[in-house]
Each structure stands twice: as C-alpha cells, then as structure tokens.
mmCIF file of C-alpha atoms and ligand atoms in Angstrom:
data_model
loop_
_atom_site.group_PDB
_atom_site.id
_atom_site.type_symbol
_atom_site.label_atom_id
_atom_site.label_comp_id
_atom_site.label_asym_id
_atom_site.label_seq_id
_atom_site.Cartn_x
_atom_site.Cartn_y
_atom_site.Cartn_z
ATOM 1 C CA UNK T 251 100.760 88.707 84.568
ATOM 2 C CA UNK T 252 103.255 90.890 82.745
ATOM 3 C CA UNK T 253 106.348 92.336 84.445
ATOM 4 C CA UNK T 254 107.863 95.304 82.619
ATOM 5 C CA UNK T 255 111.049 97.120 83.549
ATOM 6 C CA UNK T 256 110.548 100.806 82.767
ATOM 7 C CA UNK T 257 114.076 101.638 83.895
ATOM 8 C CA UNK T 258 113.518 104.324 86.468
ATOM 9 C CA UNK T 259 111.077 105.183 89.225
ATOM 10 C CA UNK T 260 110.218 108.377 87.351
ATOM 11 C CA UNK T 261 109.375 106.547 84.123
ATOM 12 C CA UNK T 262 107.196 103.974 85.850
ATOM 13 C CA UNK T 263 105.510 106.526 88.108
ATOM 14 C CA UNK T 264 104.663 108.747 85.138
ATOM 15 C CA UNK T 265 103.385 105.812 83.107
ATOM 16 C CA UNK T 266 101.035 104.669 85.881
ATOM 17 C CA UNK T 267 99.880 108.243 86.561
ATOM 18 C CA UNK T 268 98.950 108.470 82.860
ATOM 19 C CA UNK T 269 97.000 105.210 83.078
ATOM 20 C CA UNK T 270 95.015 106.514 86.055
ATOM 21 C CA UNK T 271 94.505 109.844 84.332
ATOM 22 C CA UNK T 272 93.244 108.128 81.162
ATOM 23 C CA UNK T 273 90.828 105.974 83.153
ATOM 24 C CA UNK T 274 89.399 109.030 84.925
ATOM 25 C CA UNK T 275 89.177 111.149 81.794
ATOM 26 C CA UNK T 276 87.466 108.394 79.800
ATOM 27 C CA UNK T 277 84.974 107.474 82.532
ATOM 28 C CA UNK T 278 83.950 110.280 84.846
ATOM 29 C CA UNK T 279 82.440 107.815 87.367
ATOM 30 C CA UNK T 280 85.506 105.560 87.538
ATOM 31 C CA UNK T 281 86.263 103.580 90.685
ATOM 32 C CA UNK T 282 89.922 103.480 91.669
ATOM 33 C CA UNK T 283 91.650 101.274 94.210
ATOM 34 C CA UNK T 284 94.483 103.313 95.706
ATOM 35 C CA UNK T 285 97.660 102.388 97.570
ATOM 36 C CA UNK T 286 99.964 104.212 99.956
ATOM 37 C CA UNK T 287 103.643 103.847 100.822
ATOM 38 C CA UNK T 288 106.853 105.468 99.654
ATOM 39 C CA UNK T 289 106.556 103.746 96.275
ATOM 40 C CA UNK T 290 103.504 105.784 95.314
ATOM 41 C CA UNK T 291 104.646 109.298 96.169
ATOM 42 C CA UNK T 292 106.074 110.235 92.756
ATOM 43 C CA UNK T 293 103.179 108.609 90.931
ATOM 44 C CA UNK T 294 100.669 110.786 92.827
ATOM 45 C CA UNK T 295 102.756 113.861 92.121
ATOM 46 C CA UNK T 296 102.673 113.169 88.376
ATOM 47 C CA UNK T 297 98.941 112.495 88.622
ATOM 48 C CA UNK T 298 98.245 115.758 90.441
ATOM 49 C CA UNK T 299 100.249 117.564 87.782
ATOM 50 C CA UNK T 300 98.212 115.972 84.976
ATOM 51 C CA UNK T 301 94.957 116.779 86.750
ATOM 52 C CA UNK T 302 95.957 120.431 87.165
ATOM 53 C CA UNK T 303 97.233 120.837 83.631
ATOM 54 C CA UNK T 304 94.005 119.458 82.195
ATOM 55 C CA UNK T 305 91.587 120.680 84.888
ATOM 56 C CA UNK T 306 89.882 117.300 84.874
ATOM 57 C CA UNK T 307 86.569 117.087 86.722
ATOM 58 C CA UNK T 308 87.083 114.265 89.241
ATOM 59 C CA UNK T 309 84.075 115.076 91.403
ATOM 60 C CA UNK T 310 82.371 111.786 90.488
ATOM 61 C CA UNK T 311 85.466 109.578 90.809
ATOM 62 C CA UNK T 312 85.199 107.149 93.713
ATOM 63 C CA UNK T 313 88.335 105.866 95.444
ATOM 64 C CA UNK T 314 88.939 102.989 97.835
ATOM 65 C CA UNK T 315 92.202 102.755 99.714
ATOM 66 C CA UNK T 316 93.668 99.356 100.377
ATOM 67 C CA UNK T 317 94.350 99.661 104.062
ATOM 68 C CA UNK T 318 94.799 101.728 107.216
ATOM 69 C CA UNK T 319 96.706 101.271 110.453
ATOM 70 C CA UNK T 320 94.720 100.412 113.573
ATOM 71 C CA UNK T 321 94.819 102.908 116.419
ATOM 72 C CA UNK T 322 96.207 105.957 114.616
ATOM 73 C CA UNK T 323 94.040 109.018 114.601
ATOM 74 C CA UNK T 324 93.071 109.985 111.023
ATOM 75 C CA UNK T 325 95.029 113.231 111.616
ATOM 76 C CA UNK T 326 98.219 111.380 112.646
ATOM 77 C CA UNK T 327 100.883 112.229 110.082
ATOM 78 C CA UNK T 328 101.562 108.532 109.373
ATOM 79 C CA UNK T 329 97.924 107.479 109.016
ATOM 80 C CA UNK T 330 96.972 106.545 105.481
ATOM 81 C CA UNK T 331 94.134 109.083 105.732
ATOM 82 C CA UNK T 332 96.767 111.812 106.163
ATOM 83 C CA UNK T 333 98.960 110.339 103.449
ATOM 84 C CA UNK T 334 96.141 110.434 100.900
ATOM 85 C CA UNK T 335 95.199 113.977 101.858
ATOM 86 C CA UNK T 336 98.800 115.106 101.557
ATOM 87 C CA UNK T 337 99.640 113.466 98.239
ATOM 88 C CA UNK T 338 96.347 113.703 96.369
ATOM 89 C CA UNK T 339 93.094 114.955 97.849
ATOM 90 C CA UNK T 340 94.385 118.276 99.202
ATOM 91 C CA UNK T 341 96.572 118.758 96.153
ATOM 92 C CA UNK T 342 93.543 118.495 93.868
ATOM 93 C CA UNK T 343 90.526 119.462 95.989
ATOM 94 C CA UNK T 344 88.004 118.692 93.261
ATOM 95 C CA UNK T 345 87.772 115.110 94.649
ATOM 96 C CA UNK T 346 84.500 114.699 96.537
ATOM 97 C CA UNK T 347 85.384 113.713 100.153
ATOM 98 C CA UNK T 348 82.246 111.583 100.414
ATOM 99 C CA UNK T 349 83.592 109.421 97.577
ATOM 100 C CA UNK T 350 87.162 108.941 98.840
ATOM 101 C CA UNK T 351 87.160 105.928 101.152
ATOM 102 C CA UNK T 352 89.847 104.744 103.564
ATOM 103 C CA UNK T 353 89.084 102.135 106.250
ATOM 104 C CA UNK T 354 88.606 103.593 109.735
ATOM 105 C CA UNK T 355 91.414 102.141 111.842
ATOM 106 C CA UNK T 356 89.997 103.856 114.913
ATOM 107 C CA UNK T 357 86.550 102.266 114.790
ATOM 108 C CA UNK T 358 85.123 100.962 118.085
ATOM 109 C CA UNK T 359 84.528 97.556 116.542
ATOM 110 C CA UNK T 360 87.221 96.838 113.967
ATOM 111 C CA UNK T 361 85.545 93.707 112.615
ATOM 112 C CA UNK T 362 82.326 95.594 111.976
ATOM 113 C CA UNK T 363 84.349 98.294 110.221
ATOM 114 C CA UNK T 364 86.098 95.679 108.053
ATOM 115 C CA UNK T 365 82.742 94.220 107.035
ATOM 116 C CA UNK T 366 81.326 97.697 106.328
ATOM 117 C CA UNK T 367 84.280 98.457 104.055
ATOM 118 C CA UNK T 368 83.983 95.143 102.224
ATOM 119 C CA UNK T 369 80.236 95.678 101.711
ATOM 120 C CA UNK T 370 80.877 99.183 100.400
ATOM 121 C CA UNK T 371 83.338 97.904 97.789
ATOM 122 C CA UNK T 372 80.925 95.163 96.766
ATOM 123 C CA UNK T 373 78.058 97.641 96.434
ATOM 124 C CA UNK T 374 79.961 100.368 94.620
ATOM 125 C CA UNK T 375 82.488 98.263 92.735
ATOM 126 C CA UNK T 376 84.033 96.679 90.902
ATOM 127 C CA UNK T 377 87.099 98.839 90.969
ATOM 128 C CA UNK T 378 88.303 99.733 87.438
ATOM 129 C CA UNK T 379 92.004 99.960 88.302
ATOM 130 C CA UNK T 380 93.563 98.721 91.536
ATOM 131 C CA UNK T 381 97.011 100.143 92.269
ATOM 132 C CA UNK T 382 99.306 98.035 94.430
ATOM 133 C CA UNK T 383 102.716 98.336 95.993
ATOM 134 C CA UNK T 384 104.439 95.326 97.467
ATOM 135 C CA UNK T 385 106.049 94.672 100.843
ATOM 136 C CA UNK T 386 109.554 93.262 101.105
ATOM 137 C CA UNK T 387 107.940 90.021 102.287
ATOM 138 C CA UNK T 388 105.587 89.980 99.296
ATOM 139 C CA UNK T 389 102.554 91.434 101.051
ATOM 140 C CA UNK T 390 99.928 93.388 99.122
ATOM 141 C CA UNK T 391 97.747 95.801 101.053
ATOM 142 C CA UNK T 392 98.567 94.456 104.491
ATOM 143 C CA UNK T 393 97.921 90.836 103.554
ATOM 144 C CA UNK T 394 100.839 89.156 105.235
ATOM 145 C CA UNK T 395 102.334 85.757 104.283
ATOM 146 C CA UNK T 396 99.880 82.946 104.993
ATOM 147 C CA UNK T 397 96.742 85.070 104.351
ATOM 148 C CA UNK T 398 93.824 83.053 103.008
ATOM 149 C CA UNK T 399 93.227 83.525 99.296
ATOM 150 C CA UNK T 400 89.510 83.918 100.060
ATOM 151 C CA UNK T 401 90.050 86.665 102.628
ATOM 152 C CA UNK T 402 87.727 89.677 102.533
ATOM 153 C CA UNK T 403 88.568 93.016 104.208
ATOM 154 C CA UNK T 404 89.867 92.047 107.637
ATOM 155 C CA UNK T 405 91.877 93.025 110.689
ATOM 156 C CA UNK T 406 95.527 92.030 110.317
ATOM 157 C CA UNK T 407 98.296 91.461 112.836
ATOM 158 C CA UNK T 408 101.376 92.950 111.189
ATOM 159 C CA UNK T 409 104.477 90.759 111.027
ATOM 160 C CA UNK T 410 107.769 91.775 112.614
ATOM 161 C CA UNK T 411 109.196 92.172 109.115
ATOM 162 C CA UNK T 412 106.504 94.693 108.109
ATOM 163 C CA UNK T 413 106.737 96.565 111.415
ATOM 164 C CA UNK T 414 110.486 96.817 110.900
ATOM 165 C CA UNK T 415 110.200 97.845 107.229
ATOM 166 C CA UNK T 416 107.591 100.518 108.027
ATOM 167 C CA UNK T 417 109.490 101.859 111.051
ATOM 168 C CA UNK T 418 111.373 104.107 108.614
ATOM 169 C CA UNK T 419 108.270 106.303 108.500
ATOM 170 C CA UNK T 420 107.977 106.587 112.317
ATOM 171 C CA UNK T 421 110.260 108.021 115.018
ATOM 172 C CA UNK T 422 111.015 104.518 116.243
ATOM 173 C CA UNK T 423 109.849 100.941 115.805
ATOM 174 C CA UNK T 424 107.712 101.030 118.977
ATOM 175 C CA UNK T 425 105.485 103.636 117.398
ATOM 176 C CA UNK T 426 104.532 101.460 114.435
ATOM 177 C CA UNK T 427 100.999 100.117 114.916
ATOM 178 C CA UNK T 428 100.811 96.359 115.354
ATOM 179 C CA UNK T 429 97.559 95.936 113.470
ATOM 180 C CA UNK T 430 95.826 97.240 110.367
ATOM 181 C CA UNK T 431 92.566 96.895 108.458
ATOM 182 C CA UNK T 432 93.224 95.717 104.932
ATOM 183 C CA UNK T 433 91.271 94.739 101.865
ATOM 184 C CA UNK T 434 91.607 90.983 101.629
ATOM 185 C CA UNK T 435 93.134 89.022 98.778
ATOM 186 C CA UNK T 436 89.700 88.183 97.372
ATOM 187 C CA UNK T 437 88.731 91.873 97.576
ATOM 188 C CA UNK T 438 91.791 92.874 95.568
ATOM 189 C CA UNK T 439 91.156 90.210 92.937
ATOM 190 C CA UNK T 440 87.695 91.651 92.201
ATOM 191 C CA UNK T 441 89.263 94.650 90.434
ATOM 192 C CA UNK T 442 88.986 94.732 86.635
ATOM 193 C CA UNK T 443 92.632 95.676 86.158
ATOM 194 C CA UNK T 444 95.529 95.563 88.599
ATOM 195 C CA UNK T 445 98.742 97.582 88.350
ATOM 196 C CA UNK T 446 101.575 96.866 90.793
ATOM 197 C CA UNK T 447 104.588 99.138 91.178
ATOM 198 C CA UNK T 448 107.889 98.125 92.792
ATOM 199 C CA UNK T 449 111.111 100.095 93.038
ATOM 200 C CA UNK T 450 114.529 99.475 94.507
ATOM 201 C CA UNK T 451 116.694 96.511 95.307
ATOM 202 C CA UNK T 452 114.760 95.686 98.484
ATOM 203 C CA UNK T 453 111.738 94.730 96.407
ATOM 204 C CA UNK T 454 113.638 92.561 93.916
ATOM 205 C CA UNK T 455 113.355 89.295 95.866
ATOM 206 C CA UNK T 456 109.582 89.659 96.120
ATOM 207 C CA UNK T 457 109.317 90.448 92.397
ATOM 208 C CA UNK T 458 111.545 87.484 91.524
ATOM 209 C CA UNK T 459 109.174 85.208 93.422
ATOM 210 C CA UNK T 460 106.379 86.397 91.153
ATOM 211 C CA UNK T 461 108.245 85.250 88.056
ATOM 212 C CA UNK T 462 107.881 81.682 89.304
ATOM 213 C CA UNK T 463 104.383 81.651 87.945
ATOM 214 C CA UNK T 464 102.605 79.910 90.759
ATOM 215 C CA UNK T 465 100.388 80.893 93.675
ATOM 216 C CA UNK T 466 102.219 80.480 96.977
ATOM 217 C CA UNK T 467 100.498 81.645 100.158
ATOM 218 C CA UNK T 468 103.880 82.600 101.651
ATOM 219 C CA UNK T 469 104.141 85.297 98.947
ATOM 220 C CA UNK T 470 100.715 86.991 99.073
ATOM 221 C CA UNK T 471 101.336 88.921 95.827
ATOM 222 C CA UNK T 472 101.613 85.593 93.977
ATOM 223 C CA UNK T 473 97.820 85.405 94.224
ATOM 224 C CA UNK T 474 97.870 87.855 91.318
ATOM 225 C CA UNK T 475 98.596 84.876 89.047
ATOM 226 C CA UNK T 476 94.921 84.015 89.567
ATOM 227 C CA UNK T 477 93.835 87.338 87.969
ATOM 228 C CA UNK T 478 93.595 87.767 84.177
ATOM 229 C CA UNK T 479 94.642 91.411 83.949
ATOM 230 C CA UNK T 480 97.739 92.252 85.994
ATOM 231 C CA UNK T 481 100.587 94.565 84.990
ATOM 232 C CA UNK T 482 103.717 95.014 87.085
ATOM 233 C CA UNK T 483 106.068 97.929 86.475
ATOM 234 C CA UNK T 484 109.524 98.004 88.054
ATOM 235 C CA UNK T 485 112.726 100.009 87.874
ATOM 236 C CA UNK T 486 116.162 98.539 87.096
ATOM 237 C CA UNK T 487 116.847 97.763 90.758
ATOM 238 C CA UNK T 488 113.633 95.821 91.370
ATOM 239 C CA UNK T 489 113.766 94.003 88.005
ATOM 240 C CA UNK T 490 114.194 90.232 88.306
ATOM 241 C CA UNK T 491 117.722 89.022 87.630
ATOM 242 C CA UNK T 492 116.844 85.339 87.479
HETATM 243 C C1 LIG W 171 102.975 98.983 103.236
HETATM 244 C C2 LIG W 171 101.534 99.095 102.718
HETATM 245 C C3 LIG W 171 101.416 98.524 101.346
HETATM 246 C C4 LIG W 171 102.604 99.027 100.560
HETATM 247 C C5 LIG W 171 103.850 98.346 101.034
HETATM 248 C C6 LIG W 171 105.118 98.938 100.475
HETATM 249 O O1 LIG W 171 103.089 98.322 104.422
HETATM 250 N N1 LIG W 171 100.537 98.488 103.519
HETATM 251 O O2 LIG W 171 100.174 98.882 100.772
HETATM 252 O O3 LIG W 171 102.443 98.704 99.215
HETATM 253 O O4 LIG W 171 103.855 98.249 102.430
HETATM 254 O O5 LIG W 171 105.416 100.151 101.069
HETATM 255 P P1 LIG W 171 106.547 101.127 100.498
HETATM 256 O O6 LIG W 171 106.047 101.598 99.190
HETATM 257 O O7 LIG W 171 106.639 102.218 101.511
HETATM 258 O O8 LIG W 171 107.782 100.318 100.374
#
C-alpha cells in the first residue's frame, strides 16, 4: 500500500481521472469499480472533461458501483443512481446504460439483490480499477467497523457515525437511510488495482490508521493491506502527520 500526498484535491482528482481515462483508452472493454460521495465529484468532472476532449468510445466499458442506500427511489436526488447520472453518465452519454451497474436499494428482497450483484461482479469481473473513498470511521463502500473480511455484497445497517456524517447531503439526519447494500470487503479485494482518495482534515485520522500497516476490523479500510496493488492519494489536510 502506498500513500501519496498530491497536495491538493484538484491535483489528486486530476491524477486519478487520468488513471481511469488511461485504463479506458487502453482497454475498450475495461471494468471499473466506481465510488460516490463528495470526495469524487471533482475527479468525475476532470474525467468527463478528458472524455469530451478526446471523444473516447466508452460504449463497451462496464462499471460497478460500490453501494446504494436502501429505500431511496433511484430518482431520489441523494440516491447513488442519481449521483452517478449527474456526475458521469448524463455528462458523457456514450456509456451504455446496460453496462453501468448500481445495486438496487429498492428491491423487494434485498438479500436476493445483494447476491445478484455479487454474482454479476464475479461473472463479469474482475474489476480492473476499483475507486474508493473512505468514511470518517474508516469504512469503505458501506462496510462499517467490524465487517467480516470475507463479506460478499450484503445489506448493511449504517452506524450512527455514518448517518451523521452523511446527513450533510440530506435536509436533516432523519432523512438519511438507515441501511444500504454494499459490495463486501472480499468483493472489493477482488479488483486488480485499487485507488483510494481522501481529502480534508476529517479523513486524516482514518488515513493515519492505515499507516499502521496492519489489518484491524475496526478500521475496514485496513483490509487493503491484504491487497498487493493499492494506491492512496490524499491532499495536505488528509495526509498523515504521525
Ligand atoms: C459514503 C460512501 C462511501 C464514501 C464515503 C465518504 O458513506 N458509502 O463510498 O467513500 O462515505 O464519503 P464522502 O466522500 O462524501 O466523504
């Protein structure tokens, strides 16, 4: 695992957008694991810009999002379906909608949906590049502290800390869903290459935990020590001080 401080959010976002662009331009059938959250917004903007400038054909690129809230309609402005449409798929409509996957958080049977999503990734994968953000409590996807290292895509009960952290995107904390469907830790580790982005002081504690070089189930992102090909890019504020 290599942690690199690229100074600013803009630098790191542009760098990661270039890595995704390169992957897609070198392999037209690439599989990408995509993340949501405030951290990713600038990165997607740089990516959309690169795609437009170069008119890259992405119609065979397949994408798998990490997670989705339970109980939000796909059209809800805070669903991760809407997020992805807003930041990427509508901005560059050459993506084929049948190849852009996000778990269905409104499925009648959530466990069946989680299994379907896991099977899909296993059939179509492995993912070439998995993009990750990180929660203030060290979660990746929505894998909260204590999640089993062997977990596949599953239904998650969100912790109070995550509900509170994510309430900034909703009118009030009561509106934040209490559950999500998330790729599991074992699902994430199947990717060939993993790139994690973290910005701002609020993420520094979680990033510092990663420098301790050991897997600790209380810090789900520490599972990344078990993967051979992980890059972490941070800005000055999220860079470890210790
Ligand atoms: C959210 C998402 C994660 C995301 C993280 C950080 O809850 N489930 O995939 O990486 O928390 O979000 P943000 O970038 O908004 O800080």
